[in-house]
XYZ file of C-alpha atoms in Angstrom:
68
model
C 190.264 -12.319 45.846
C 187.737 -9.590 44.743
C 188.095 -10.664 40.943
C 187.412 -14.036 42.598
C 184.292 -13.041 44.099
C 183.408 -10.891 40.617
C 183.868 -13.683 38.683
C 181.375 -16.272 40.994
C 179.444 -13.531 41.484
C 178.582 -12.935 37.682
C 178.073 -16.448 37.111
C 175.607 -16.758 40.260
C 173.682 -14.125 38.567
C 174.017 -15.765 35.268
C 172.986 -18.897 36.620
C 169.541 -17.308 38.403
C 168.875 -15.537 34.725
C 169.560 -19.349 33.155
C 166.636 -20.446 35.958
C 164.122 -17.775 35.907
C 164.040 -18.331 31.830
C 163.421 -22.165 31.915
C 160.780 -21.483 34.703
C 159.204 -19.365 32.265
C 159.734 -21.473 29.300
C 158.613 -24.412 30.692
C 155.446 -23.340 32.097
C 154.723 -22.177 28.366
C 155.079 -25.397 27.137
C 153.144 -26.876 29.999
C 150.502 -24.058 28.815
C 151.117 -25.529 25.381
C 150.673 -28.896 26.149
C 147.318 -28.480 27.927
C 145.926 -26.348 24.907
C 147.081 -29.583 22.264
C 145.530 -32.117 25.068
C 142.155 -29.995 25.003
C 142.422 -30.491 20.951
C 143.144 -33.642 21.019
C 139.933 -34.397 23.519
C 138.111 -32.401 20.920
C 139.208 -34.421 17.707
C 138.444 -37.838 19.986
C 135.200 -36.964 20.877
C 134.126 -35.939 16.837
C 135.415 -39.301 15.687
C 133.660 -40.661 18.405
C 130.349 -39.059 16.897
C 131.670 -40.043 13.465
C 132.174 -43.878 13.996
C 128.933 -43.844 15.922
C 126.713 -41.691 13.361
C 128.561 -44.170 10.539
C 127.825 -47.570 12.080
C 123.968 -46.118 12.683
C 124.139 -45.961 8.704
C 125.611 -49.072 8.056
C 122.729 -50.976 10.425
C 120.289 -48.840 8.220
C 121.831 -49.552 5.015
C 121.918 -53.289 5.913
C 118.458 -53.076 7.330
C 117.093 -51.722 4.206
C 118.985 -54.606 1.993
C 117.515 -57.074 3.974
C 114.005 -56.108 3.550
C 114.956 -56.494 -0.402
């Protein structure tokens, strides 16, 4: 009976180790994620400001063909 309760009680602890290391693991990739979010925000809003500062040159561009 003892080696019974060794033997659950080993994999109880196991078990809580198991846990406590795919909390931690998973609230570095939630850390993770937010960080490649923030980057991706970042890389939207500069070809955002790309497209826009493009399109401005192409209205010039035609602009100045026109007067031609």
């Amino acid at each position: 009976m003892a080696s019974s309760l060794d033997v659950l009680s080993a994999e109880i602890d196991r078990l809580i180790d198991l846990c406590r290391n795919l909390a931690d693991e998973n609230a570095a990739l939630r850390r993770e994620r937010e960080d490649w979010q923030g980057e991706r925000k970042r890389l939207v809003e500069r070809n955002d400001l790309a497209r826009d500062r493009i399109e401005t040159m192409i209205v010039r561009l035609k602009a100045l063909e026109d007067e031609r």
